[in-house]
Backbone as JSON, one array per atom type, in Angstrom:
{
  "sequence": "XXXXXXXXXXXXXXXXXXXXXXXXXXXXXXXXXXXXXXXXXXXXXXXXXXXXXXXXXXXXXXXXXXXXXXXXXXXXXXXXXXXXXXXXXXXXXXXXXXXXXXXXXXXXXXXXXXXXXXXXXXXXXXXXXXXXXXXXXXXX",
  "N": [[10.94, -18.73, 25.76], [10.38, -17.05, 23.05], [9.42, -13.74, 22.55], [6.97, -12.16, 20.02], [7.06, -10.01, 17.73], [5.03, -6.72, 16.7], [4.49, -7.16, 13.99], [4.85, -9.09, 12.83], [2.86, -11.04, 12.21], [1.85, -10.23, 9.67], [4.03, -10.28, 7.85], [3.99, -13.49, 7.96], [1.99, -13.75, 7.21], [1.77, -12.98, 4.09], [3.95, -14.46, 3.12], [2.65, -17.14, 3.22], [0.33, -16.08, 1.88], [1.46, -15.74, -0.71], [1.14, -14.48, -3.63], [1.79, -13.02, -6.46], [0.94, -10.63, -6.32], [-0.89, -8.59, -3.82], [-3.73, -7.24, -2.85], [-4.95, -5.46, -0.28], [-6.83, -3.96, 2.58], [-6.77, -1.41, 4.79], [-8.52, -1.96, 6.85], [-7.73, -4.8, 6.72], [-5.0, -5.49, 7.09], [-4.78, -4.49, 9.38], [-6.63, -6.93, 10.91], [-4.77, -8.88, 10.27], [-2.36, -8.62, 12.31], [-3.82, -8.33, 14.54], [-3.98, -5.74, 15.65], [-4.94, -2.54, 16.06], [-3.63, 0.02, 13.29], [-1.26, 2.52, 13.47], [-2.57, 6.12, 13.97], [-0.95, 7.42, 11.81], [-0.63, 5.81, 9.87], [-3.06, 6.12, 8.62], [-3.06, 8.98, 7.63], [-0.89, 9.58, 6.02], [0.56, 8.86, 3.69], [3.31, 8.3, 3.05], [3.97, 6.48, 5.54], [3.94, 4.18, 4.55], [5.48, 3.5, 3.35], [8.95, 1.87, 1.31], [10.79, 2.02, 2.92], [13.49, 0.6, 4.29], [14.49, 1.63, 6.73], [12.13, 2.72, 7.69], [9.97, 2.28, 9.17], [8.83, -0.4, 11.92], [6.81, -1.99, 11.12], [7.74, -1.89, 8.0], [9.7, -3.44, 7.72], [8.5, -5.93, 7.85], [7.02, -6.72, 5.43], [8.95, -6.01, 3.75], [10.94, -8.09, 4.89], [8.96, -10.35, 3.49], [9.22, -10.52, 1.02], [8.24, -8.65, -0.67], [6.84, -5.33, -1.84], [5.3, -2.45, -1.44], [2.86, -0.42, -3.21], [0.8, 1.55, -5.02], [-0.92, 2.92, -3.02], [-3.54, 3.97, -1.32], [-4.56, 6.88, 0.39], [-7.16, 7.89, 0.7], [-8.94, 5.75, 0.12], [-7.83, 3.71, 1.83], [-6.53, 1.59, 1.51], [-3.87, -0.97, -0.41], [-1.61, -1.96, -2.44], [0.29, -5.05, -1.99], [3.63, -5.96, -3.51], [4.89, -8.46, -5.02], [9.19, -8.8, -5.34], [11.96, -8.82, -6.45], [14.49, -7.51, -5.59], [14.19, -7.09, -3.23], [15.45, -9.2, -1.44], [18.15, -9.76, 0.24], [18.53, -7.31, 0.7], [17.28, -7.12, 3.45], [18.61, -8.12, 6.22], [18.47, -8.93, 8.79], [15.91, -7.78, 12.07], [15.75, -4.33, 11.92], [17.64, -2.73, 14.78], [17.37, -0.81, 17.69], [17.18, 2.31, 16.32], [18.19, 4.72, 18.24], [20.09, 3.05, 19.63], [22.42, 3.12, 17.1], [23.04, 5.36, 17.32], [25.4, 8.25, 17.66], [27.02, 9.0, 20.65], [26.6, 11.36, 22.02], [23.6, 12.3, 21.19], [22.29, 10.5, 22.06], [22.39, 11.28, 24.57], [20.25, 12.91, 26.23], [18.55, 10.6, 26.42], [15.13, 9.75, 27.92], [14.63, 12.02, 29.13], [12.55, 13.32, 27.84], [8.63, 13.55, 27.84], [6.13, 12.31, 26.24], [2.83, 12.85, 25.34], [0.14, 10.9, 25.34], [-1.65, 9.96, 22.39], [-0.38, 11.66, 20.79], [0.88, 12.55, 17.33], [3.35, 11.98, 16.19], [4.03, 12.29, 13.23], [2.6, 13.68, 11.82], [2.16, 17.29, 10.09], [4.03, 20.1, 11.85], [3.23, 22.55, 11.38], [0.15, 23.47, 9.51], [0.45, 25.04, 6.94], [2.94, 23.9, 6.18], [2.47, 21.33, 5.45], [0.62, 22.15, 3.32], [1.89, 22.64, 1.45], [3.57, 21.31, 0.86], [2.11, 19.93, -0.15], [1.3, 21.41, -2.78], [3.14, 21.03, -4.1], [3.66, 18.61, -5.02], [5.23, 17.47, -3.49], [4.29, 15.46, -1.51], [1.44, 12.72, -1.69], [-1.21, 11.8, -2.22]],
  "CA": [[10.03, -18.49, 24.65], [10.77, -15.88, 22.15], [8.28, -12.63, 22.07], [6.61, -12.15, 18.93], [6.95, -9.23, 17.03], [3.51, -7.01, 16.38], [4.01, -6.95, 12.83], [5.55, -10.6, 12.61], [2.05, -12.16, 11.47], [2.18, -9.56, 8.46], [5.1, -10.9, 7.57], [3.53, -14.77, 7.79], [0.55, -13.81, 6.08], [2.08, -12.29, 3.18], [4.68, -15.73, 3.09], [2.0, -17.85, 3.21], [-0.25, -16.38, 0.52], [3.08, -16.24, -2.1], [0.83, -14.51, -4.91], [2.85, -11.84, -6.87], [-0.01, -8.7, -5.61], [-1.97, -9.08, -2.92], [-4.38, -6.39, -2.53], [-5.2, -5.72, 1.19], [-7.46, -2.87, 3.07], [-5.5, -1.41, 5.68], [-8.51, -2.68, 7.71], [-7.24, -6.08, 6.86], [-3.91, -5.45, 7.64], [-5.48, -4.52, 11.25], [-7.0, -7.94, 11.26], [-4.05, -10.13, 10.68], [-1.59, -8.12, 12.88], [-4.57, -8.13, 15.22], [-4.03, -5.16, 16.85], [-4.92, -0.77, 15.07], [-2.88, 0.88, 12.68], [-1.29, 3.73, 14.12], [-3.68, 7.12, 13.14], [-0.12, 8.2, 10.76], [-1.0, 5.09, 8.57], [-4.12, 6.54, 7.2], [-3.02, 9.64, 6.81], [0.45, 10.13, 5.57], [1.0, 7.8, 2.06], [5.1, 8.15, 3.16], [4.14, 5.65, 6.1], [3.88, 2.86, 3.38], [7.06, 3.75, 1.52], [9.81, 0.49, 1.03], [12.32, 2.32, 2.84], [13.82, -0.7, 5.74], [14.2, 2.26, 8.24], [11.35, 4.28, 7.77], [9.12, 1.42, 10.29], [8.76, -1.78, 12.24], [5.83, -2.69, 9.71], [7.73, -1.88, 6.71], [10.52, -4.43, 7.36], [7.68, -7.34, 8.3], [6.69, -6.79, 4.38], [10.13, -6.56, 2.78], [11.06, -9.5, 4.46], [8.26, -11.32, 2.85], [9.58, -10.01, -0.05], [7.47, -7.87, -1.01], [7.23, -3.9, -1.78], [4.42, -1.78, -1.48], [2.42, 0.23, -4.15], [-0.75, 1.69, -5.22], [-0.93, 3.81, -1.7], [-4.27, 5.13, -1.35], [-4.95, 6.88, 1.91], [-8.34, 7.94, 0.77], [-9.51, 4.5, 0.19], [-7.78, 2.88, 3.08], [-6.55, 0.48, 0.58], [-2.26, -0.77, -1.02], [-0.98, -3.73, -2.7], [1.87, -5.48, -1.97], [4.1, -6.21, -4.6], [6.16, -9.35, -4.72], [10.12, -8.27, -5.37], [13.48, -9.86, -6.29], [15.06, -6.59, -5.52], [14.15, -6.95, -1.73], [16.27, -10.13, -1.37], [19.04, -9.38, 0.36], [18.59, -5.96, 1.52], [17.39, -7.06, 4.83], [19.54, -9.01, 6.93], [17.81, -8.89, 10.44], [15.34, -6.93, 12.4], [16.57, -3.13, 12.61], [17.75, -2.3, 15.97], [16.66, 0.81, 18.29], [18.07, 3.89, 16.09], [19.16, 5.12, 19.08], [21.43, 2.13, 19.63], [23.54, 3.2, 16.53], [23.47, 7.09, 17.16], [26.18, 9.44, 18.6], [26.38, 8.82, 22.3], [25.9, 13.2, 22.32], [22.3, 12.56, 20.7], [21.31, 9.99, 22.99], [22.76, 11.79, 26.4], [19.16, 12.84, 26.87], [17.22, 9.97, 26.48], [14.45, 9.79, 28.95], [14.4, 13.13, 29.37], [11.39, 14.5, 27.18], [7.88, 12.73, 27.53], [5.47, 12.85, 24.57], [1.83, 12.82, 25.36], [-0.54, 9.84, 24.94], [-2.25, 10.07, 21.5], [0.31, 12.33, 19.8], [0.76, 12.14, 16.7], [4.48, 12.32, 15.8], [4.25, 12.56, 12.0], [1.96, 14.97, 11.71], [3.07, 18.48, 10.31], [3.84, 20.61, 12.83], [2.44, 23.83, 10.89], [-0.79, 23.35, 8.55], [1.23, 25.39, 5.95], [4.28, 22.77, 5.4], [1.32, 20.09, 4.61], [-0.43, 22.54, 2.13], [2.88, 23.73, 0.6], [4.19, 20.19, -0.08], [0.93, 19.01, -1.46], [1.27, 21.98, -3.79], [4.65, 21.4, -4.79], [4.18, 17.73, -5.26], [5.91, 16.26, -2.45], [3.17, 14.53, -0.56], [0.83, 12.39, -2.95], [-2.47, 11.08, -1.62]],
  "C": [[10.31, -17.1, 24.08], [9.2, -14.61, 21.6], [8.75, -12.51, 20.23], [6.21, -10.36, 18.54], [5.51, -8.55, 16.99], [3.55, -6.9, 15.1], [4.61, -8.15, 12.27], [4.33, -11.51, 11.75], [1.88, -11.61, 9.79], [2.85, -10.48, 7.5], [4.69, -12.65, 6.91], [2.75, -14.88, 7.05], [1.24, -13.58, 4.72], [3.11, -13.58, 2.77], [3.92, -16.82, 2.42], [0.88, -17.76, 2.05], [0.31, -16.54, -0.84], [2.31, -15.21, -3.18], [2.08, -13.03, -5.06], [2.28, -10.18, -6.62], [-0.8, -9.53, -4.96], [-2.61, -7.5, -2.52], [-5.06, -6.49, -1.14], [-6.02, -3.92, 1.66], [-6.73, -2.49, 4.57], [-6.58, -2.08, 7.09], [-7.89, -4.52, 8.13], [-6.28, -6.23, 7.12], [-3.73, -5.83, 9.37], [-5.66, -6.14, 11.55], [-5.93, -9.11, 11.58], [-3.12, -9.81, 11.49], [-2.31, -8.3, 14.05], [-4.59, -7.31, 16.14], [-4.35, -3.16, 15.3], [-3.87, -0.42, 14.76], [-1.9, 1.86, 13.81], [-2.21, 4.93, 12.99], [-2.7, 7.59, 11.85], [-0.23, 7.32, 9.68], [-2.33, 5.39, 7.66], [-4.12, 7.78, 7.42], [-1.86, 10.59, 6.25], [0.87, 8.8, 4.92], [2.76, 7.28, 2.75], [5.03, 6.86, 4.24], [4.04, 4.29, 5.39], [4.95, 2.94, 2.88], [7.88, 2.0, 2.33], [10.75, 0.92, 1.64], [12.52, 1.67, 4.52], [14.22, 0.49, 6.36], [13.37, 2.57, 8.46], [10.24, 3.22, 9.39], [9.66, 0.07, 10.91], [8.23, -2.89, 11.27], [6.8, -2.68, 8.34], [9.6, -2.73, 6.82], [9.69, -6.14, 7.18], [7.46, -6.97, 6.38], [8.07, -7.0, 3.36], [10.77, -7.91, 3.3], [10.61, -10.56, 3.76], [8.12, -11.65, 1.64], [9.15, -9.52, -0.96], [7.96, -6.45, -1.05], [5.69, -3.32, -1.73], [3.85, -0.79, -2.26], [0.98, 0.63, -3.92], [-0.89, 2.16, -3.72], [-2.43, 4.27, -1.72], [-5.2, 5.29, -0.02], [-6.75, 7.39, 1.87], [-8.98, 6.57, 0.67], [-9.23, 3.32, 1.31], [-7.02, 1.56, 2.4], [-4.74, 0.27, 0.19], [-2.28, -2.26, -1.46], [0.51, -4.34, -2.5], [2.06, -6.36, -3.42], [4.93, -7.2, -4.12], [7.56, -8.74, -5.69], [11.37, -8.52, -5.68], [14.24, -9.08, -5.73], [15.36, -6.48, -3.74], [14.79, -8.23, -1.31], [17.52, -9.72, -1.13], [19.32, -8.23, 0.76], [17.97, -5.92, 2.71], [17.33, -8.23, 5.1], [18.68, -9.82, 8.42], [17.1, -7.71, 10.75], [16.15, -5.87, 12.81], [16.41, -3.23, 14.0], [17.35, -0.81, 16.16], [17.67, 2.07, 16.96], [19.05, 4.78, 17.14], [20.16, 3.9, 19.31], [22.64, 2.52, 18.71], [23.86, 5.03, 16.38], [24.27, 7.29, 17.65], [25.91, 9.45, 20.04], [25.94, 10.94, 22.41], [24.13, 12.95, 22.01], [21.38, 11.89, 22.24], [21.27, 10.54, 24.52], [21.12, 12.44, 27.05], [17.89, 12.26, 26.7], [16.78, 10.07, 27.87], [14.11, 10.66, 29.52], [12.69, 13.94, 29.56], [10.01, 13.65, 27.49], [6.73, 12.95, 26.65], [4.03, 12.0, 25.49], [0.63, 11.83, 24.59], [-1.19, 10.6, 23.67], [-1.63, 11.47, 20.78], [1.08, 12.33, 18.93], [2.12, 12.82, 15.93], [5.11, 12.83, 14.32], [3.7, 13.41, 11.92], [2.74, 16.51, 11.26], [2.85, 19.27, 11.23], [3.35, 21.89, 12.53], [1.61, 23.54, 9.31], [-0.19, 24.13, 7.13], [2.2, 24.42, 5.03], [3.32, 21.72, 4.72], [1.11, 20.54, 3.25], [0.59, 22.85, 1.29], [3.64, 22.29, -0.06], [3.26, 19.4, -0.87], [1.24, 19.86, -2.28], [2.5, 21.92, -4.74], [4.9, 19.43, -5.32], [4.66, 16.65, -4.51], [5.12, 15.08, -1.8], [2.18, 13.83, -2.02], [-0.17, 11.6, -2.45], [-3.77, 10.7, -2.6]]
}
């Protein structure tokens, strides 16, 4: 029996309703995935972006051929966009990143261990946040 993906019902849902926008609350997202966000989906817009590395989740949507828009982390809220453009730009589920790195990068996996409930996106100095909202970069 073949394990199931956790962002595989995404994927089904989004198949199965076909329309060309589907407006969704990221609690509803929660619901049909049936399992919490991570905390970096409500509050970093970039975890929504279309780009097939950036997640697990954000290939379950371009397969369905869909794209994602209308971001808004204050409302909790995005629409998926149906896509012709996403046809064909993914093949199969990405593999580990580390699988296609530089054996030097990976020589110390297993090494480091990262602390339950830490929050990897996050900036690591309250400055870089406030300096790319001011400049534009970030867009919430």
């Amino acid at each position: 029996m073949q394990r199931r993906a956790k962002y595989d019902p995404l994927e089904a849902h989004l198949k199965s309703v076909g329309f060309e926008r589907i407006r969704m609350t990221f609690g509803e997202v929660e619901q049909v995935i049936g399992s919490s966000l991570p905390a970096s989906a409500r509050k970093h817009r970039a975890w929504w972006s279309n780009n097939p590395l950036n997640s697990v989740i954000t290939y379950a949507w371009l397969a369905a051929g869909y794209k994602t828009e209308g971001v808004s982390i204050e409302h909790e809220s995005l629409t998926f966009r149906k896509s012709e453009s996403v046809k064909g730009q993914i093949r199969s589920k990405p593999e580990s990143k580390m699988a296609k790195a530089h054996p030097v990068f990976s020589c110390m996996g297993g090494t480091a261990t990262i602390s339950t409930g830490t929050d990897l996106t996050e900036p690591s100095l309250p400055e870089w946040e406030a300096m790319t909202m001011e400049q534009g970069i970030c867009h919430e």
